[in-house]
CSV table of N, CA and C in Angstrom, one decimal:
chain,number,residue,atom,x,y,z
N,51,MET,N,-7.9,14.9,-6.3
N,51,MET,CA,-7.2,15.4,-5.1
N,51,MET,C,-5.7,15.1,-5.2
N,52,ASP,N,-4.9,16.1,-5.3
N,52,ASP,CA,-3.5,15.9,-5.4
N,52,ASP,C,-2.9,16.2,-4.0
N,53,VAL,N,-2.5,15.2,-3.3
N,53,VAL,CA,-1.9,15.3,-2.0
N,53,VAL,C,-0.4,15.6,-2.0
N,54,PHE,N,0.1,15.6,-3.2
N,54,PHE,CA,1.6,15.7,-3.4
N,54,PHE,C,2.1,17.1,-3.7
N,55,HIS,N,1.2,18.1,-3.3
N,55,HIS,CA,1.7,19.5,-3.4
N,55,HIS,C,2.3,19.8,-2.1
N,56,GLY,N,3.4,20.5,-2.1
N,56,GLY,CA,4.1,21.0,-0.9
N,56,GLY,C,5.4,20.3,-0.7
N,57,GLU,N,6.2,21.0,0.1
N,57,GLU,CA,7.5,20.6,0.4
N,57,GLU,C,7.6,19.3,1.2
N,58,GLY,N,6.7,19.1,2.1
N,58,GLY,CA,6.7,17.9,2.9
N,58,GLY,C,6.4,16.6,2.0
N,59,ALA,N,5.5,16.7,1.1
N,59,ALA,CA,5.1,15.6,0.2
N,59,ALA,C,6.3,15.3,-0.7
N,60,GLU,N,6.9,16.3,-1.2
N,60,GLU,CA,8.1,16.1,-2.1
N,60,GLU,C,9.2,15.4,-1.3
N,61,LEU,N,9.4,15.9,-0.1
N,61,LEU,CA,10.5,15.3,0.8
N,61,LEU,C,10.1,13.8,1.0
N,62,LEU,N,8.9,13.5,1.3
N,62,LEU,CA,8.5,12.1,1.6
N,62,LEU,C,8.8,11.2,0.4
N,63,VAL,N,8.4,11.7,-0.8
N,63,VAL,CA,8.7,10.9,-2.0
N,63,VAL,C,10.2,10.7,-2.2
N,64,ARG,N,11.0,11.7,-2.1
N,64,ARG,CA,12.4,11.6,-2.2
N,64,ARG,C,13.0,10.7,-1.1
N,65,ALA,N,12.5,10.8,0.1
N,65,ALA,CA,12.9,9.9,1.2
N,65,ALA,C,12.7,8.4,0.8
N,66,ILE,N,11.5,8.1,0.4
N,66,ILE,CA,11.2,6.7,0.0
N,66,ILE,C,12.1,6.2,-1.1
N,67,LEU,N,12.3,7.1,-2.1
N,67,LEU,CA,13.2,6.7,-3.2
N,67,LEU,C,14.7,6.5,-2.8
N,68,SER,N,15.1,7.1,-1.7
N,68,SER,CA,16.5,7.0,-1.2
N,68,SER,C,16.8,5.7,-0.5
N,69,LEU,N,15.7,5.0,-0.1
N,69,LEU,CA,16.0,3.8,0.7
N,69,LEU,C,16.5,2.7,-0.2
N,70,GLU,N,17.5,2.0,0.3
N,70,GLU,CA,18.3,1.0,-0.5
N,70,GLU,C,18.1,-0.5,0.0
N,71,THR,N,17.7,-0.7,1.2
N,71,THR,CA,17.6,-2.0,1.7
N,71,THR,C,16.2,-2.2,2.5
N,72,GLU,N,15.8,-3.5,2.7
N,72,GLU,CA,14.6,-3.7,3.5
N,72,GLU,C,14.8,-3.2,4.9
N,73,GLU,N,16.0,-3.3,5.4
N,73,GLU,CA,16.3,-2.9,6.8
N,73,GLU,C,16.1,-1.4,6.9
N,74,GLU,N,16.6,-0.6,5.9
N,74,GLU,CA,16.4,0.8,5.9
N,74,GLU,C,14.9,1.2,5.8
N,75,CYS,N,14.2,0.5,4.9
N,75,CYS,CA,12.8,0.7,4.7
N,75,CYS,C,12.0,0.5,6.0
N,76,ARG,N,12.3,-0.7,6.7
N,76,ARG,CA,11.6,-1.0,7.9
N,76,ARG,C,11.9,0.1,9.0
N,77,ALA,N,13.2,0.5,9.1
N,77,ALA,CA,13.5,1.5,10.1
N,77,ALA,C,12.8,2.8,9.8
N,78,PHE,N,12.8,3.2,8.5
N,78,PHE,CA,12.1,4.5,8.2
N,78,PHE,C,10.6,4.4,8.5
N,79,LEU,N,10.0,3.3,8.0
N,79,LEU,CA,8.5,3.2,8.3
N,79,LEU,C,8.2,3.2,9.8
N,80,GLU,N,9.0,2.5,10.5
N,80,GLU,CA,8.8,2.5,12.0
N,80,GLU,C,8.9,3.8,12.6
N,81,ASP,N,9.9,4.6,12.1
N,81,ASP,CA,10.0,6.0,12.7
N,81,ASP,C,8.9,6.9,12.2
N,82,LEU,N,8.5,6.7,10.9
N,82,LEU,CA,7.5,7.6,10.3
N,82,LEU,C,6.1,7.4,10.8
N,83,MET,N,5.7,6.1,10.9
N,83,MET,CA,4.3,5.8,11.2
N,83,MET,C,4.1,5.0,12.5
N,84,THR,N,2.9,5.1,13.0
N,84,THR,CA,2.5,4.3,14.2
N,84,THR,C,2.4,2.8,13.7
N,85,GLY,N,2.4,1.9,14.7
N,85,GLY,CA,2.2,0.5,14.4
N,85,GLY,C,0.9,0.3,13.7
N,86,LYS,N,-0.1,1.0,14.1
N,86,LYS,CA,-1.4,0.8,13.5
N,86,LYS,C,-1.4,1.3,12.0
N,87,GLU,N,-0.7,2.4,11.8
N,87,GLU,CA,-0.6,2.8,10.4
N,87,GLU,C,0.1,1.8,9.5
N,88,ILE,N,1.2,1.2,10.0
N,88,ILE,CA,1.9,0.2,9.3
N,88,ILE,C,1.0,-1.0,9.0
N,89,GLN,N,0.3,-1.4,10.1
N,89,GLN,CA,-0.7,-2.5,9.9
N,89,GLN,C,-1.7,-2.2,8.8
N,90,ASP,N,-2.3,-1.0,8.9
N,90,ASP,CA,-3.3,-0.6,7.9
N,90,ASP,C,-2.7,-0.7,6.5
N,91,CYS,N,-1.6,-0.1,6.3
N,91,CYS,CA,-0.9,-0.1,4.9
N,91,CYS,C,-0.6,-1.5,4.5
N,92,SER,N,-0.1,-2.3,5.4
N,92,SER,CA,0.2,-3.7,5.1
N,92,SER,C,-1.0,-4.5,4.7
N,93,GLN,N,-2.1,-4.2,5.4
N,93,GLN,CA,-3.4,-4.9,5.1
N,93,GLN,C,-3.8,-4.5,3.7
N,94,ARG,N,-3.7,-3.2,3.3
N,94,ARG,CA,-4.2,-2.7,2.0
N,94,ARG,C,-3.4,-3.4,0.9
N,95,ILE,N,-2.1,-3.5,1.0
N,95,ILE,CA,-1.3,-4.1,-0.1
N,95,ILE,C,-1.6,-5.5,-0.2
N,96,LEU,N,-1.9,-6.2,0.9
N,96,LEU,CA,-2.3,-7.6,0.9
N,96,LEU,C,-3.6,-7.8,0.2
N,97,VAL,N,-4.6,-6.9,0.5
N,97,VAL,CA,-5.9,-6.9,-0.1
N,97,VAL,C,-5.7,-6.7,-1.6
N,98,ALA,N,-4.9,-5.8,-2.0
N,98,ALA,CA,-4.7,-5.5,-3.5
N,98,ALA,C,-4.1,-6.8,-4.1
N,99,LYS,N,-3.2,-7.5,-3.5
N,99,LYS,CA,-2.6,-8.7,-4.0
N,99,LYS,C,-3.7,-9.8,-4.2
N,100,LEU,N,-4.5,-9.9,-3.2
N,100,LEU,CA,-5.6,-10.9,-3.2
N,100,LEU,C,-6.7,-10.6,-4.3
N,101,LEU,N,-7.0,-9.3,-4.4
N,101,LEU,CA,-7.9,-8.9,-5.5
N,101,LEU,C,-7.3,-9.2,-6.8
N,102,ARG,N,-6.0,-9.0,-7.0
N,102,ARG,CA,-5.3,-9.3,-8.2
N,102,ARG,C,-5.4,-10.8,-8.5
N,103,GLU,N,-5.5,-11.6,-7.5
N,103,GLU,CA,-5.6,-13.0,-7.6
N,103,GLU,C,-7.1,-13.5,-7.9
N,104,LYS,N,-8.0,-12.5,-7.9
N,104,LYS,CA,-9.4,-12.7,-8.2
N,104,LYS,C,-10.1,-13.4,-7.1
N,105,LEU,N,-9.7,-13.2,-5.9
N,105,LEU,CA,-10.4,-13.8,-4.7
N,105,LEU,C,-11.6,-12.9,-4.4
N,106,VAL,N,-12.6,-13.5,-3.8
N,106,VAL,CA,-13.9,-12.8,-3.5
N,106,VAL,C,-13.7,-12.1,-2.2
N,107,TYR,N,-14.5,-11.1,-2.0
N,107,TYR,CA,-14.4,-10.2,-0.8
N,107,TYR,C,-14.5,-11.0,0.5
N,108,SER,N,-15.4,-12.0,0.6
N,108,SER,CA,-15.5,-12.7,1.8
N,108,SER,C,-14.3,-13.5,2.2
N,109,HIS,N,-13.6,-14.0,1.2
N,109,HIS,CA,-12.3,-14.7,1.4
N,109,HIS,C,-11.3,-13.7,1.8
N,110,ILE,N,-11.2,-12.6,1.2
N,110,ILE,CA,-10.2,-11.6,1.5
N,110,ILE,C,-10.4,-11.1,2.9
N,111,ALA,N,-11.7,-10.8,3.3
N,111,ALA,CA,-12.0,-10.3,4.6
N,111,ALA,C,-11.6,-11.3,5.7
N,112,GLY,N,-11.9,-12.6,5.4
N,112,GLY,CA,-11.5,-13.7,6.4
N,112,GLY,C,-10.0,-13.8,6.5
N,113,ARG,N,-9.3,-13.7,5.4
N,113,ARG,CA,-7.9,-13.9,5.4
N,113,ARG,C,-7.1,-12.7,6.0
N,114,THR,N,-7.6,-11.5,5.8
N,114,THR,CA,-6.9,-10.3,6.1
N,114,THR,C,-7.4,-9.5,7.3
N,115,GLY,N,-8.7,-9.8,7.6
N,115,GLY,CA,-9.4,-9.0,8.7
N,115,GLY,C,-9.9,-7.7,8.2
N,116,ALA,N,-9.7,-7.4,6.9
N,116,ALA,CA,-10.1,-6.1,6.4
N,116,ALA,C,-11.6,-6.0,6.3
N,117,SER,N,-12.2,-4.9,6.5
N,117,SER,CA,-13.6,-4.7,6.3
N,117,SER,C,-13.9,-4.7,4.8
N,118,THR,N,-15.2,-4.9,4.5
N,118,THR,CA,-15.6,-4.8,3.1
N,118,THR,C,-15.4,-3.4,2.6
N,119,ALA,N,-15.6,-2.4,3.4
N,119,ALA,CA,-15.3,-1.0,3.0
N,119,ALA,C,-13.9,-0.8,2.6
N,120,THR,N,-12.9,-1.4,3.3
N,120,THR,CA,-11.5,-1.3,3.0
N,120,THR,C,-11.2,-2.0,1.7
N,121,ILE,N,-11.8,-3.2,1.6
N,121,ILE,CA,-11.6,-4.0,0.4
N,121,ILE,C,-12.2,-3.3,-0.8
N,122,SER,N,-13.3,-2.7,-0.7
N,122,SER,CA,-14.0,-1.9,-1.8
N,122,SER,C,-13.1,-0.7,-2.2
N,123,ARG,N,-12.6,0.0,-1.2
N,123,ARG,CA,-11.7,1.1,-1.5
N,123,ARG,C,-10.5,0.7,-2.2
N,124,VAL,N,-9.8,-0.3,-1.8
N,124,VAL,CA,-8.6,-0.8,-2.5
N,124,VAL,C,-9.0,-1.3,-3.9
N,125,ASN,N,-10.1,-1.9,-4.0
N,125,ASN,CA,-10.6,-2.4,-5.3
N,125,ASN,C,-10.8,-1.2,-6.3
N,126,ARG,N,-11.4,-0.1,-5.8
N,126,ARG,CA,-11.6,1.1,-6.6
N,126,ARG,C,-10.2,1.6,-7.0
N,127,CYS,N,-9.3,1.7,-6.1
N,127,CYS,CA,-7.9,2.2,-6.5
N,127,CYS,C,-7.3,1.3,-7.5
N,128,CYS,N,-7.5,0.0,-7.4
N,128,CYS,CA,-6.9,-0.9,-8.4
N,128,CYS,C,-7.5,-0.8,-9.7
N,129,ALA,N,-8.8,-0.5,-9.7
N,129,ALA,CA,-9.6,-0.4,-11.0
N,129,ALA,C,-9.5,0.9,-11.6
N,130,TYR,N,-9.5,2.0,-10.8
N,130,TYR,CA,-9.7,3.3,-11.4
N,130,TYR,C,-8.6,4.3,-10.9
N,131,GLY,N,-7.6,3.8,-10.1
N,131,GLY,CA,-6.6,4.7,-9.5
N,131,GLY,C,-5.5,5.0,-10.5
N,132,THR,N,-4.4,5.3,-10.0
N,132,THR,CA,-3.2,5.7,-10.8
N,132,THR,C,-2.3,4.6,-11.2
N,133,GLY,N,-2.6,3.4,-10.7
N,133,GLY,CA,-1.8,2.2,-11.1
N,133,GLY,C,-0.7,1.9,-10.1
N,134,GLY,N,-0.7,2.5,-9.0
N,134,GLY,CA,0.4,2.3,-8.0
N,134,GLY,C,0.4,0.9,-7.5
N,135,TYR,N,-0.7,0.4,-7.1
N,135,TYR,CA,-0.7,-1.0,-6.6
N,135,TYR,C,-0.2,-2.0,-7.7
N,136,GLN,N,-0.7,-1.8,-8.9
N,136,GLN,CA,-0.3,-2.7,-10.0
N,136,GLN,C,1.2,-2.7,-10.2
N,137,THR,N,1.8,-1.5,-10.3
N,137,THR,CA,3.2,-1.3,-10.5
N,137,THR,C,4.0,-2.0,-9.4
N,138,VAL,N,3.7,-1.8,-8.2
N,138,VAL,CA,4.4,-2.4,-7.1
N,138,VAL,C,4.2,-3.9,-7.1
N,139,LEU,N,3.0,-4.4,-7.2
N,139,LEU,CA,2.8,-5.8,-7.2
N,139,LEU,C,3.5,-6.5,-8.4
N,140,GLU,N,3.5,-5.9,-9.5
N,140,GLU,CA,4.3,-6.5,-10.7
N,140,GLU,C,5.7,-6.6,-10.4
N,141,ARG,N,6.3,-5.5,-9.8
N,141,ARG,CA,7.7,-5.5,-9.5
N,141,ARG,C,8.2,-6.4,-8.4
N,142,ILE,N,7.3,-6.7,-7.4
N,142,ILE,CA,7.7,-7.6,-6.3
N,142,ILE,C,7.2,-9.0,-6.6
N,143,GLY,N,6.5,-9.2,-7.7
N,143,GLY,CA,6.0,-10.6,-8.0
N,143,GLY,C,4.8,-11.0,-7.2
N,144,GLY,N,4.0,-10.0,-6.8
N,144,GLY,CA,2.8,-10.2,-6.0
N,144,GLY,C,1.6,-10.4,-6.8
């Protein structure tokens, strides 16, 4: 499934790449997404970080509030995805 076809997706990628500071990033994300969407994305990156630390699902669920379905989905992305989580976590020291 390639969700990056189309003018809107290309614009989104270019927009993210144009951000230079945490303040710009926070402002853009707040304008772009609902609070719930930001929470969901934040939860997923934290789950990926904790999976990388080899924590068990029950500990991750307790710490993040993520469902086992969400943890499993993130785990599949980390194991079989495109490497996005790994790239980001390596770069930010997570």
